[in-house]
mmCIF file of C-alpha atoms in Angstrom:
data_model
loop_
_atom_site.group_PDB
_atom_site.id
_atom_site.type_symbol
_atom_site.label_atom_id
_atom_site.label_comp_id
_atom_site.label_asym_id
_atom_site.label_seq_id
_atom_site.Cartn_x
_atom_site.Cartn_y
_atom_site.Cartn_z
ATOM 1 C CA UNK A 1 -9.172 -8.569 1.762
ATOM 2 C CA UNK A 2 -6.610 -9.582 4.376
ATOM 3 C CA UNK A 3 -7.104 -8.797 8.062
ATOM 4 C CA UNK A 4 -5.186 -5.692 9.117
ATOM 5 C CA UNK A 5 -2.674 -7.670 11.185
ATOM 6 C CA UNK A 6 -1.750 -9.773 8.148
ATOM 7 C CA UNK A 7 -1.617 -6.737 5.870
ATOM 8 C CA UNK A 8 0.737 -4.929 8.208
ATOM 9 C CA UNK A 9 2.871 -8.033 8.708
ATOM 10 C CA UNK A 10 3.231 -8.405 4.934
ATOM 11 C CA UNK A 11 4.272 -4.763 4.530
ATOM 12 C CA UNK A 12 6.853 -5.132 7.287
ATOM 13 C CA UNK A 13 8.187 -8.305 5.667
ATOM 14 C CA UNK A 14 8.726 -6.347 2.455
ATOM 15 C CA UNK A 15 10.584 -3.667 4.383
ATOM 16 C CA UNK A 16 12.761 -6.308 6.068
ATOM 17 C CA UNK A 17 13.527 -7.920 2.697
ATOM 18 C CA UNK A 18 14.525 -4.534 1.293
ATOM 19 C CA UNK A 19 16.838 -3.900 4.249
ATOM 20 C CA UNK A 20 18.483 -7.306 3.807
ATOM 21 C CA UNK A 21 18.871 -6.759 0.065
ATOM 22 C CA UNK A 22 20.366 -3.338 0.701
ATOM 23 C CA UNK A 23 23.029 -4.917 2.900
ATOM 24 C CA UNK A 24 24.121 -7.154 0.018
ATOM 25 C CA UNK A 25 24.330 -4.722 -2.903
ATOM 26 C CA UNK A 26 26.355 -1.679 -3.833
ATOM 27 C CA UNK A 27 26.506 1.178 -6.339
ATOM 28 C CA UNK A 28 23.319 2.421 -8.010
ATOM 29 C CA UNK A 29 21.169 -0.472 -6.839
ATOM 30 C CA UNK A 30 22.098 0.321 -3.237
ATOM 31 C CA UNK A 31 21.024 3.929 -3.728
ATOM 32 C CA UNK A 32 17.773 2.777 -5.317
ATOM 33 C CA UNK A 33 16.975 0.281 -2.543
ATOM 34 C CA UNK A 34 17.989 2.793 0.117
ATOM 35 C CA UNK A 35 15.486 5.267 -1.272
ATOM 36 C CA UNK A 36 12.806 2.555 -1.303
ATOM 37 C CA UNK A 37 13.507 1.687 2.337
ATOM 38 C CA UNK A 38 13.206 5.363 3.251
ATOM 39 C CA UNK A 39 9.839 5.614 1.520
ATOM 40 C CA UNK A 40 8.486 2.571 3.357
ATOM 41 C CA UNK A 41 9.664 3.545 6.859
ATOM 42 C CA UNK A 42 6.265 5.010 7.911
ATOM 43 C CA UNK A 43 5.026 1.389 7.953
ATOM 44 C CA UNK A 44 7.188 0.884 11.053
ATOM 45 C CA UNK A 45 5.012 3.380 12.955
ATOM 46 C CA UNK A 46 1.749 1.687 12.019
ATOM 47 C CA UNK A 47 -0.176 -0.582 14.339
ATOM 48 C CA UNK A 48 -2.946 -2.975 13.426
ATOM 49 C CA UNK A 49 -4.525 -3.492 16.837
ATOM 50 C CA UNK A 50 -6.390 -0.922 18.939
ATOM 51 C CA UNK A 51 -4.437 0.797 21.705
ATOM 52 C CA UNK A 52 -6.919 -0.298 24.401
ATOM 53 C CA UNK A 53 -5.774 2.416 26.783
ATOM 54 C CA UNK A 54 -2.145 1.305 26.837
ATOM 55 C CA UNK A 55 0.878 3.174 25.522
ATOM 56 C CA UNK A 56 1.294 3.237 21.757
ATOM 57 C CA UNK A 57 4.831 4.683 21.651
ATOM 58 C CA UNK A 58 3.841 6.883 18.709
ATOM 59 C CA UNK A 59 2.285 4.097 16.655
ATOM 60 C CA UNK A 60 -0.752 5.058 14.609
ATOM 61 C CA UNK A 61 -3.511 3.075 12.973
ATOM 62 C CA UNK A 62 -3.367 3.588 9.185
ATOM 63 C CA UNK A 63 -6.560 3.904 7.194
ATOM 64 C CA UNK A 64 -7.439 1.627 4.289
ATOM 65 C CA UNK A 65 -6.209 4.207 1.761
ATOM 66 C CA UNK A 66 -2.743 4.133 3.333
ATOM 67 C CA UNK A 67 -2.667 0.332 3.160
ATOM 68 C CA UNK A 68 -3.734 0.478 -0.493
ATOM 69 C CA UNK A 69 -1.091 3.086 -1.327
ATOM 70 C CA UNK A 70 1.604 1.015 0.388
ATOM 71 C CA UNK A 71 0.597 -2.113 -1.552
ATOM 72 C CA UNK A 72 0.569 -0.129 -4.807
ATOM 73 C CA UNK A 73 4.046 1.197 -4.012
ATOM 74 C CA UNK A 74 5.255 -2.366 -3.484
ATOM 75 C CA UNK A 75 3.825 -3.409 -6.849
ATOM 76 C CA UNK A 76 5.577 -0.479 -8.542
ATOM 77 C CA UNK A 77 8.843 -1.402 -6.822
ATOM 78 C CA UNK A 78 8.475 -5.029 -7.926
ATOM 79 C CA UNK A 79 7.907 -3.853 -11.487
ATOM 80 C CA UNK A 80 10.939 -1.565 -11.372
ATOM 81 C CA UNK A 81 13.161 -4.308 -9.962
ATOM 82 C CA UNK A 82 11.907 -6.755 -12.587
ATOM 83 C CA UNK A 83 12.800 -4.346 -15.381
ATOM 84 C CA UNK A 84 16.240 -3.726 -13.832
ATOM 85 C CA UNK A 85 16.990 -7.454 -13.698
ATOM 86 C CA UNK A 86 15.674 -7.989 -17.229
ATOM 87 C CA UNK A 87 18.108 -5.414 -18.625
#
């Protein structure tokens, strides 16, 4: 299993890639990617390191189930995009 910092960084990289892809497409694919970006936005409020008494600006530490669900959602998105491009 990856350390939490790496796991969160990977999830944020996926979100960044979706945002970039969304800027370059139109029509139905744009709607699809826009919905995916919306679903993944809670990742932006996650933090991997303890607060250590400092301000967190609303960031929360996700539990392992939330990380697992996010990774599963990415796999489902990858599968959906693969079947769209294969068509």
